[in-house]
Short mmCIF file of C-alpha atoms in Angstrom, two decimals:
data_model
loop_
_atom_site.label_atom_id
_atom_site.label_comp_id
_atom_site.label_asym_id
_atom_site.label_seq_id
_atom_site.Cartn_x
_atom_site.Cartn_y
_atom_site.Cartn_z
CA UNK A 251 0.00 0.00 0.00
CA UNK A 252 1.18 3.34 -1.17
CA UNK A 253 1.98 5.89 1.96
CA UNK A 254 -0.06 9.06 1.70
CA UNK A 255 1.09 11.95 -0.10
CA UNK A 256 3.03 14.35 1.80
CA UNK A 257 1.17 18.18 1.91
CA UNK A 258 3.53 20.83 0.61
CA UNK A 259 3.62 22.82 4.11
CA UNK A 260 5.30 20.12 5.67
CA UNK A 261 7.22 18.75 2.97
CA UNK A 262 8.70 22.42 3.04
CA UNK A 263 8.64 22.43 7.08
CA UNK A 264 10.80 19.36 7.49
CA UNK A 265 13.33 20.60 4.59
CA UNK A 266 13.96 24.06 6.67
CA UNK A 267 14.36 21.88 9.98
CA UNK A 268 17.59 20.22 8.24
CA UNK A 269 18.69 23.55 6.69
CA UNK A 270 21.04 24.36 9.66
CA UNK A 271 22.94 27.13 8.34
CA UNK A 272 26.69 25.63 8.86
CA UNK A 273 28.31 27.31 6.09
CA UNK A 274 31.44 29.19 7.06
CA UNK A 275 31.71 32.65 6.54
CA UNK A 276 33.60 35.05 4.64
CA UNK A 277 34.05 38.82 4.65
CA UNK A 278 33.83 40.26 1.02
CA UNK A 279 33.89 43.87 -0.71
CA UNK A 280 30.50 45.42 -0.34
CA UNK A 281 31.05 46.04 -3.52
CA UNK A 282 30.76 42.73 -4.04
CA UNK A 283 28.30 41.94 -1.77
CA UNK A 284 24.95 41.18 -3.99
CA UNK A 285 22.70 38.55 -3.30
CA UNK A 286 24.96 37.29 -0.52
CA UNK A 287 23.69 36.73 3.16
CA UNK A 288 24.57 38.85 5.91
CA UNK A 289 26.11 36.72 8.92
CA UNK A 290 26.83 39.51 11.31
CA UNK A 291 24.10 42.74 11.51
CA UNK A 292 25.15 45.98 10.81
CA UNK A 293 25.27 48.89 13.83
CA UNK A 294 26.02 52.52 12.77
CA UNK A 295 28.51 54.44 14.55
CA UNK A 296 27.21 57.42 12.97
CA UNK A 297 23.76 59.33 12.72
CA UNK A 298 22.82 60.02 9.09
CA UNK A 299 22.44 62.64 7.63
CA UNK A 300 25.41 63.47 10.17
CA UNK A 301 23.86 67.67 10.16
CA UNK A 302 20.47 69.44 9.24
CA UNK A 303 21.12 69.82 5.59
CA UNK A 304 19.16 70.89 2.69
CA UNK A 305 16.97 68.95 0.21
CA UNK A 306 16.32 71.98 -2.61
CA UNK A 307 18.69 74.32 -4.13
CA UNK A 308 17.72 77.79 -3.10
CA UNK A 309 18.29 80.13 0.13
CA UNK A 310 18.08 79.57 3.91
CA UNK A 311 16.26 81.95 5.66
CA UNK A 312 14.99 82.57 8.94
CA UNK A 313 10.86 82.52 8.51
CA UNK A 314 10.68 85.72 10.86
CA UNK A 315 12.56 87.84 8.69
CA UNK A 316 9.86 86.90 6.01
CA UNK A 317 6.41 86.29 8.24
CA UNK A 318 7.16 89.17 10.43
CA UNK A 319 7.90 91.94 8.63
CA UNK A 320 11.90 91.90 8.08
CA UNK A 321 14.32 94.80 7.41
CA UNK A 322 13.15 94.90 3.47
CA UNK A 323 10.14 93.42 3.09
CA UNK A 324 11.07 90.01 1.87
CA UNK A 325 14.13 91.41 -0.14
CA UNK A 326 17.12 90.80 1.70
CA UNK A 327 21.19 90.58 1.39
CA UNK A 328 22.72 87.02 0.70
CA UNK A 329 25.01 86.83 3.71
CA UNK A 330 26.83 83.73 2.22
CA UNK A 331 26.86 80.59 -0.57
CA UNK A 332 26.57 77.13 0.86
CA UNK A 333 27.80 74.20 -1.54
CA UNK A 334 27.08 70.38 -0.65
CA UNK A 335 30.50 69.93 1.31
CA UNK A 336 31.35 73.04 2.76
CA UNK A 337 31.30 74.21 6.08
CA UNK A 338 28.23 77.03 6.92
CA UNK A 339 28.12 80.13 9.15
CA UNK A 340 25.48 81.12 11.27
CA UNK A 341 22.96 83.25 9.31
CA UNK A 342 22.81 86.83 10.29
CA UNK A 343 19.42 87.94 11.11
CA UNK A 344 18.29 89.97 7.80
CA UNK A 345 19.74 88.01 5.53
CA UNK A 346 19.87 84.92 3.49
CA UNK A 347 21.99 82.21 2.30
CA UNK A 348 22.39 80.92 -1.13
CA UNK A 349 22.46 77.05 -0.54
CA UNK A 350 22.69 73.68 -2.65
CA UNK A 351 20.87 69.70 -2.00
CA UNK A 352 23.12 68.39 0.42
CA UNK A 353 24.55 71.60 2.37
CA UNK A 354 23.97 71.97 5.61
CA UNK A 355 21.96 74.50 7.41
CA UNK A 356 23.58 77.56 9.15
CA UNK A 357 22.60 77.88 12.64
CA UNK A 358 19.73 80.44 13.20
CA UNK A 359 18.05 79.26 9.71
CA UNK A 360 15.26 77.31 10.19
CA UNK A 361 13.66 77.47 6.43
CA UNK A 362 14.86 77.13 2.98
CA UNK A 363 13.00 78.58 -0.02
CA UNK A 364 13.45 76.77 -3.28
CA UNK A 365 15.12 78.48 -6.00
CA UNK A 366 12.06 78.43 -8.48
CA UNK A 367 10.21 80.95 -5.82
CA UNK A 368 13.04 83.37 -5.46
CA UNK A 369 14.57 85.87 -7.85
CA UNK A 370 18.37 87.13 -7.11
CA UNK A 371 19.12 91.12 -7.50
CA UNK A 372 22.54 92.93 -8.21
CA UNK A 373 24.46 89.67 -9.44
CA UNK A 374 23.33 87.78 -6.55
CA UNK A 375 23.79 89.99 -3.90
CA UNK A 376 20.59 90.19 -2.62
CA UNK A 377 17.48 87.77 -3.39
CA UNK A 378 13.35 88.61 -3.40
CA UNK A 379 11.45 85.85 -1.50
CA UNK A 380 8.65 85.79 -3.12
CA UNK A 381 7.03 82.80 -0.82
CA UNK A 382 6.80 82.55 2.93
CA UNK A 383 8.10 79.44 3.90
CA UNK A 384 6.68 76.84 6.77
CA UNK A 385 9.50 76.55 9.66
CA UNK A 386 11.47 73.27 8.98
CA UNK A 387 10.26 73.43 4.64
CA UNK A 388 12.37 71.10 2.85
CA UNK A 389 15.63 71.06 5.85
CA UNK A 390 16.59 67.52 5.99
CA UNK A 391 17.26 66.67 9.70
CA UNK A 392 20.38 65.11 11.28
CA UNK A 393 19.49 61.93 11.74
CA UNK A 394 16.02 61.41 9.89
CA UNK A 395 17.63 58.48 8.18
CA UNK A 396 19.92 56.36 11.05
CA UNK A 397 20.28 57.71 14.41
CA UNK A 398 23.62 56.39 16.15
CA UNK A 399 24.05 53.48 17.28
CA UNK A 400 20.82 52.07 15.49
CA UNK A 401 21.14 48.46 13.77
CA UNK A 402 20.39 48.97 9.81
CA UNK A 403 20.74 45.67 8.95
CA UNK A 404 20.12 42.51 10.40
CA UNK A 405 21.78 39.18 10.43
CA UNK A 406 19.76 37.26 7.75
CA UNK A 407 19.31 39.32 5.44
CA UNK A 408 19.56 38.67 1.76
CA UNK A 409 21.69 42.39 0.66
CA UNK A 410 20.05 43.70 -2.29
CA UNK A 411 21.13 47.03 -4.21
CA UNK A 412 19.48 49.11 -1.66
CA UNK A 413 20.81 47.34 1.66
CA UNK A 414 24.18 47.68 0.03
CA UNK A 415 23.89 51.44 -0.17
CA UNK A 416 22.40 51.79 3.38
CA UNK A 417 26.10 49.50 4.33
CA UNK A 418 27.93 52.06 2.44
CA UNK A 419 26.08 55.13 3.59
CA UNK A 420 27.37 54.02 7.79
CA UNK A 421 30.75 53.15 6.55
CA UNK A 422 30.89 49.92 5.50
CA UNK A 423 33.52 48.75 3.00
CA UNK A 424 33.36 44.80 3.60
CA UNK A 425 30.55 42.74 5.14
CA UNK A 426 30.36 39.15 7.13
CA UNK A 427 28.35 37.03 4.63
CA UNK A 428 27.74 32.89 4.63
CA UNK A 429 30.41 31.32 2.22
CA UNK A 430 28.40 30.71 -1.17
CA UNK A 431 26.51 26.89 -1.45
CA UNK A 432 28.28 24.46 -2.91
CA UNK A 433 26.06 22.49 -5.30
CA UNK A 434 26.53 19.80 -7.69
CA UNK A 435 23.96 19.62 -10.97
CA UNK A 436 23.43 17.09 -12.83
CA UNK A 437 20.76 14.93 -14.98
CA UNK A 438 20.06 11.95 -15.50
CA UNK A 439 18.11 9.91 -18.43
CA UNK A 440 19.46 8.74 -21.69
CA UNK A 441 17.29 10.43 -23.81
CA UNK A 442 18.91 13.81 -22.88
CA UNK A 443 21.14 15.34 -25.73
CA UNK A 444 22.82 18.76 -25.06
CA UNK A 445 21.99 21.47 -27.23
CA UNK A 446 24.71 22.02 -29.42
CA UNK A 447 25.72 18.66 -29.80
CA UNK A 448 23.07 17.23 -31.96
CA UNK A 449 20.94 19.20 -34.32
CA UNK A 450 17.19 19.37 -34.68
CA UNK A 451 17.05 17.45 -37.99
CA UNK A 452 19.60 14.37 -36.18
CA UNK A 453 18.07 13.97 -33.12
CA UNK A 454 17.13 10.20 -32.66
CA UNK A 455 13.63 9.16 -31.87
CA UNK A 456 12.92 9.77 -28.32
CA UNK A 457 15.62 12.04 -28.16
CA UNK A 458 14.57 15.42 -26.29
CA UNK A 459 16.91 18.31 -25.42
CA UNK A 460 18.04 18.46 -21.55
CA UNK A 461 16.21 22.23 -20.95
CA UNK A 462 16.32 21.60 -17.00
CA UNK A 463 20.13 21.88 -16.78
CA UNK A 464 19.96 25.15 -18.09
CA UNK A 465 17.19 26.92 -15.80
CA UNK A 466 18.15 24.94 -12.85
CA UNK A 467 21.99 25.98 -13.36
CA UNK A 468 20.47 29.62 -13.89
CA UNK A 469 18.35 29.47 -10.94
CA UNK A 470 21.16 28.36 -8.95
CA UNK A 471 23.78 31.10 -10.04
CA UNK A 472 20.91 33.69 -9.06
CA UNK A 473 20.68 32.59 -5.51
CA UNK A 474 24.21 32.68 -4.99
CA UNK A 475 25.50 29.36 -5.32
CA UNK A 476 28.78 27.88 -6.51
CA UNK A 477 27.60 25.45 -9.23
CA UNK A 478 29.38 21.88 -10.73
CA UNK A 479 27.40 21.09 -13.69
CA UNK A 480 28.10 17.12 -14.11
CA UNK A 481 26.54 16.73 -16.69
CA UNK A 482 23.66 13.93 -18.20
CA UNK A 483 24.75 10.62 -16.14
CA UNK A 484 23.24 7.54 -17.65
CA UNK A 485 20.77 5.32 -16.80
CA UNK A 486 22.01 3.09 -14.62
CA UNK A 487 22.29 2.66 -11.11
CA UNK A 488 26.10 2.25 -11.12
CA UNK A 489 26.90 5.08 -12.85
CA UNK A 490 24.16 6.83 -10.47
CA UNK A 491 25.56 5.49 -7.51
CA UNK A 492 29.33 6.80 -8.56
CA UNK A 493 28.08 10.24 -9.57
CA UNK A 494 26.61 10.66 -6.21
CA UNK A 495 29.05 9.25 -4.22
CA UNK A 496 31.91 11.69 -6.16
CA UNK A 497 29.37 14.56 -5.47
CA UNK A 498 28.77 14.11 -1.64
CA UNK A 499 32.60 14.61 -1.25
CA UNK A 500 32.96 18.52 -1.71
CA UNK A 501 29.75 20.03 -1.96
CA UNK A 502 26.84 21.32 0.39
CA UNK A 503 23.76 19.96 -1.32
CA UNK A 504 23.72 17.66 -4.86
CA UNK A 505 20.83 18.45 -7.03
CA UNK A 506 19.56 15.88 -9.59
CA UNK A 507 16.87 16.50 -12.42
CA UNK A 508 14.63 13.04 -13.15
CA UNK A 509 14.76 9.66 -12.21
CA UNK A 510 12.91 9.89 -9.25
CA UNK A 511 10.16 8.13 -9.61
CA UNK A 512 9.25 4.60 -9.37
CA UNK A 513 10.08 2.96 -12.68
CA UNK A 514 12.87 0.30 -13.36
CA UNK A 515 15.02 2.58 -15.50
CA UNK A 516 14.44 5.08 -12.16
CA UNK A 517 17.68 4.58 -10.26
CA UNK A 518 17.81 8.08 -7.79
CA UNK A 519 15.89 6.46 -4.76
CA UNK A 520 17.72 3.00 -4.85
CA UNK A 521 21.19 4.92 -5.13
CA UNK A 522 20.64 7.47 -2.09
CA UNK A 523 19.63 4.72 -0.42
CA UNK A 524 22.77 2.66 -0.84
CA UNK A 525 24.92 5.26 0.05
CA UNK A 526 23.03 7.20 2.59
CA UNK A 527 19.06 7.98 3.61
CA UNK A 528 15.91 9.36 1.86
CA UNK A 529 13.72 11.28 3.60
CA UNK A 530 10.94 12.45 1.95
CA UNK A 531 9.23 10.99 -1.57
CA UNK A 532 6.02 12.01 -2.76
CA UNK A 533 4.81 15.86 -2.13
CA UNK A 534 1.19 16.68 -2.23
CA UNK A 535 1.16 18.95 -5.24
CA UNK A 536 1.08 19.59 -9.12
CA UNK A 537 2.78 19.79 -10.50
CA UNK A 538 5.66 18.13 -8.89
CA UNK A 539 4.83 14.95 -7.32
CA UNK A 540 7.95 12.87 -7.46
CA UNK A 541 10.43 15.09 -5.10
CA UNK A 542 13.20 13.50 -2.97
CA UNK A 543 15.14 14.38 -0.01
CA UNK A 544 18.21 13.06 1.51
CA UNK A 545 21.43 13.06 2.82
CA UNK A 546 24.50 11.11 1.54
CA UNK A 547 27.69 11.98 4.12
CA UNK A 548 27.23 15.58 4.90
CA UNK A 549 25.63 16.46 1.82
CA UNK A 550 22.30 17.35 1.52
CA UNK A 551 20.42 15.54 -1.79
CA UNK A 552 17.13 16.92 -3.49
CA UNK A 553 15.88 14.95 -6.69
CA UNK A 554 13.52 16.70 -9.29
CA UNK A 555 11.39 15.45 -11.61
CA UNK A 556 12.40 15.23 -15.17
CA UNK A 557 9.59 16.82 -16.15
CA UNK A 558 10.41 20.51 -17.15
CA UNK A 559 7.42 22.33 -15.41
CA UNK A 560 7.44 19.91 -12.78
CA UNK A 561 11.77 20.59 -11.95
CA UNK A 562 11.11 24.28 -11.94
CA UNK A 563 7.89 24.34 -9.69
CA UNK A 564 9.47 21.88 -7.11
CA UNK A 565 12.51 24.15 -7.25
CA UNK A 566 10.74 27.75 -6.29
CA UNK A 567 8.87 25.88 -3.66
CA UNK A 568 11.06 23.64 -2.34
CA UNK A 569 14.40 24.01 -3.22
CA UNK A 570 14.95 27.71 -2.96
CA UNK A 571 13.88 27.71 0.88
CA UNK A 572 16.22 25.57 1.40
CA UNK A 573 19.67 27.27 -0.27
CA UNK A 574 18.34 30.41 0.82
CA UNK A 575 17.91 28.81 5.05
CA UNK A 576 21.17 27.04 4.49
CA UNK A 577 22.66 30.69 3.92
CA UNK A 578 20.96 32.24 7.11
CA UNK A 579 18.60 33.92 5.55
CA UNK A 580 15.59 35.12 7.96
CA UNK A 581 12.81 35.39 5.26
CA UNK A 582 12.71 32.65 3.28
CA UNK A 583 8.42 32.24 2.36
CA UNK A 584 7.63 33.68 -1.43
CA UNK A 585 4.75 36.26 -0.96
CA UNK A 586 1.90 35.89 -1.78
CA UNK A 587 -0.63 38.41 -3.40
CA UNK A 588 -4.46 38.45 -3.39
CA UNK A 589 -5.69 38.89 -7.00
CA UNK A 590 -8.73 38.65 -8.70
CA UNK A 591 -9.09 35.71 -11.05
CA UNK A 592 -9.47 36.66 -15.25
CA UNK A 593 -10.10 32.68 -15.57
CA UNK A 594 -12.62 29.53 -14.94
CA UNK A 595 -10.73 26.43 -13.34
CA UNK A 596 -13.27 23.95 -13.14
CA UNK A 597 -11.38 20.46 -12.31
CA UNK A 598 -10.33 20.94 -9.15
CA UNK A 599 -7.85 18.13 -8.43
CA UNK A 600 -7.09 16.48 -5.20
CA UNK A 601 -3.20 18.15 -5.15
CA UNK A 602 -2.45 21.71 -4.23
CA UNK A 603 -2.04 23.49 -7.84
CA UNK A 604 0.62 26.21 -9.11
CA UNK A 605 -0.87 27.24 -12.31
CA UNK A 606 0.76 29.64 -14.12
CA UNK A 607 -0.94 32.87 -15.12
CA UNK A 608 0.07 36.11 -16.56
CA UNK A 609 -1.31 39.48 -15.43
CA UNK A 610 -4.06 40.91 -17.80
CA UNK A 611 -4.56 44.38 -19.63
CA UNK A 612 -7.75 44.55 -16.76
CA UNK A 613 -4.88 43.66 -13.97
CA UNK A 614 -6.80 40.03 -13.74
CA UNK A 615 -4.65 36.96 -13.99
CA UNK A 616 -4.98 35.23 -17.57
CA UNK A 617 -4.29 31.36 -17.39
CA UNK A 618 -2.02 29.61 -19.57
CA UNK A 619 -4.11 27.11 -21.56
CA UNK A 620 -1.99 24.38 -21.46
CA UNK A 621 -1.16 23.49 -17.56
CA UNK A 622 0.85 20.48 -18.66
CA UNK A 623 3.69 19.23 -16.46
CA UNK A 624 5.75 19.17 -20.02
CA UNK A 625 4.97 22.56 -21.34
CA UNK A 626 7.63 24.84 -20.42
CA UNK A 627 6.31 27.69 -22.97
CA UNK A 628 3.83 28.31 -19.77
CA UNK A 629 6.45 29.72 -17.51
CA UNK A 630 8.23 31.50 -19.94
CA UNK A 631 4.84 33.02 -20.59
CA UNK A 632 3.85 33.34 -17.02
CA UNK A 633 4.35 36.11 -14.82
CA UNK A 634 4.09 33.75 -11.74
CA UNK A 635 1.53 30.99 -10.26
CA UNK A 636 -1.74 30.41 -8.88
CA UNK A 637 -1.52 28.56 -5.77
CA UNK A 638 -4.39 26.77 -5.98
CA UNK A 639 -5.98 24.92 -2.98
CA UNK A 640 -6.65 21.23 -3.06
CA UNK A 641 -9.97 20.69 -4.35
CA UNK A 642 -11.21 23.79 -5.39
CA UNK A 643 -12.10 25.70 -8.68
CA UNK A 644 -11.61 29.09 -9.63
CA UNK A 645 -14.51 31.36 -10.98
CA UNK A 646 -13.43 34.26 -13.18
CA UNK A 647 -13.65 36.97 -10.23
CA UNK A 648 -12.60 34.89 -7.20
CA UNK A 649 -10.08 36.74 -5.50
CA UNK A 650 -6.86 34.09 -5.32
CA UNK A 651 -3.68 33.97 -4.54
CA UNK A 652 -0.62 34.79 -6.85
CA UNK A 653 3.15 34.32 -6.07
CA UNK A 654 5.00 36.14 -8.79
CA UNK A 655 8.15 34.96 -10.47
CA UNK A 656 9.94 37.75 -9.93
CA UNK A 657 10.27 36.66 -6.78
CA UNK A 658 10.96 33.09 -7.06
CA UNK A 659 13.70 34.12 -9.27
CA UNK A 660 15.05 36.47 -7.44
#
């Protein structure tokens, strides 16, 4: 008797539990810090901005000298010229300061009037206000962005573009980050040919192009990971059984695209199991039944499907979490968006679904027609998935819920 099928949640649940992040760590160029995990969180030991400073080009002024009836009506001297950079004098009561984004406020200012609503007189020696600012109008205050001592960033988190510049704009030159993932890639099935090797009008029958090596490899690179491509290993258990074993010797996890299923030419299960243990086998979803999990030495093993649809579903869900939990990250859950349906699903089937949709000219999802495990034109076509309750059907206007592939790519 067949063992039930295992639901996604805790497929995904008992893959974090084993993602102990052990990697060692490394301290790298923030430069060259990108997509890498941060291992140590990030305290300023500044407050930024460090002053008050300005956010227009135009003058300082103090708003009494405008609101209250100043020396010349709101016509006065420019006392001074502030670039970004330079240091500022205390503004004379009377007068005003010709300032730039970026320079900071001289003491007793507490206003700055745009350029566009002043006119300067006599070559810039004097300046007509010709709007009354609000005390504090567009003065950026010391500290507004990090006070001292505050932590920016946390330990966890995934640096992107901005993160890097909020690193850069306390100090930092070179950050803590978990050493990249080790992973080893490689197919299996002997009617794989490489593209390149054979062309369209040779291939023999049965023959199909090995399209999983190159997303999976892609996917990979884009979450960091130092990738071995091994290759199309044959089918048979031997040559399985050697690939593996070779594999489990210098990398963190070894990632295999079809075989995993239950057929004699299938040889993935029996070979993990020789050499070390399968966990988990048969995942409650679709597409993407056949999954496995595993360890062989200290290496962690996932198995795909061979189907492509199938191998890059399975991945986003399943295999991303992991890499990105091995690494320390904090957040590792795609999000989710509620979205109004543009579609009728009417066979509800008894796995959790990921269809893939696009996003409409209305801004309602359009299904892909085909939903095929084999059809890899629908996610190139998609711009992410449906996740689709067990048992349920979609109306056009349900409201349902949409994980995007930017996200799962990222």
């Amino acid at each position: 008797m067949r063992a039930p099928l295992k639901p996604l949640d805790d497929a995904l649940a008992e893959l974090l539990a084993r993602a102990v992040p052990v990697l060692g760590v490394e301290t790298v160029d923030s430069f060259d810090a990108d997509g890498r995990v941060l291992r140590e969180g990030a305290t300023s030991p500044l407050q930024v901005p460090p002053a008050d400073n300005s956010s227009m080009d135009g003058y300082a002024v103090r708003v009494a000298d405008l609101a209250g009836g100043g020396a010349t009506a709101a016509e006065l001297p420019v006392s001074q010229r502030i670039p970004a950079g330079s240091a500022a004098q205390p503004l004379a009561a009377g007068t005003a300061a010709r300032i730039f984004t970026g320079a900071p406020v001289p003491a007793g200012a507490d206003a700055i009037v745009m350029q566009e609503d002043c006119e300067p007189l006599e070559g810039g020696e004097r300046v007509r206000i010709n709007a009354v600012p609000a005390p504090g109008q567009w003065i950026r205050r010391a500290g507004e962005d990090i006070t001292l001592g505050a932590q920016v960033l946390s330990a966890g988190t995934r640096l992107g573009p901005a993160s890097l510049g909020l690193a850069a704009s306390i100090g930092l030159a070179r950050l803590t980050v978990s050493r990249r993932p080790r992973v080893a890639l490689f197919s299996t099935g002997d009617e794989l040919v490489m593209p390149g090797d054979v062309p369209p009008e040779r291939m023999p029958p049965g023959a199909i192009y090995n399209s999983n090596r190159f997303f999976l490899r892609a996917m990979l690179r884009r979450l960091g990971c130092d990738v071995t491509d091994l290759g199309i290993v044959p089918d048979r258990r031997d040559a399985t059984i050697e690939a593996l074993r070779s594999a489990s010797a210098a990398h963190d996890l070894i990632l295999t695209s079809g075989g995993v299923s239950v057929g004699e030419e299938d040889h993935i299960k029996p070979a993990v199991e020789t050499l070390g243990e399968l966990h988990l086998w048969q995942i409650a979803m679709k597409p993407g039944k056949p999954f496995a999990y595993g360890r062989i030495g200290d290496a962690h093993f996932m198995g795909l499907p061979g189907n492509p649809v199938s191998s890059f579903v399975t991945f986003s869900l399943l295999v991303r979490p992991f890499l990105l939990a091995l690494q320390g990250t904090a957040d590792v859950a795609p999000r989710a968006m509620a979205v109004t349906a543009g579609f009728d699903w009417l066979r509800a089937d008894k796995r959790r679904e990921f269809l893939r949709v696009r996003w409409g000219a209305d801004g309602r999802l359009e299904r892909f027609g085909n939903q095929s495990s084999g059809v890899l034109t629908s996610a190139a076509w998609g711009d992410g998935v449906v996740d689709n309750p067990a048992g349920q059907t979609i109306a056009r206007g349900d409201t349902v819920r949409f994980i995007s592939f930017a996200d799962l790519l990222s």
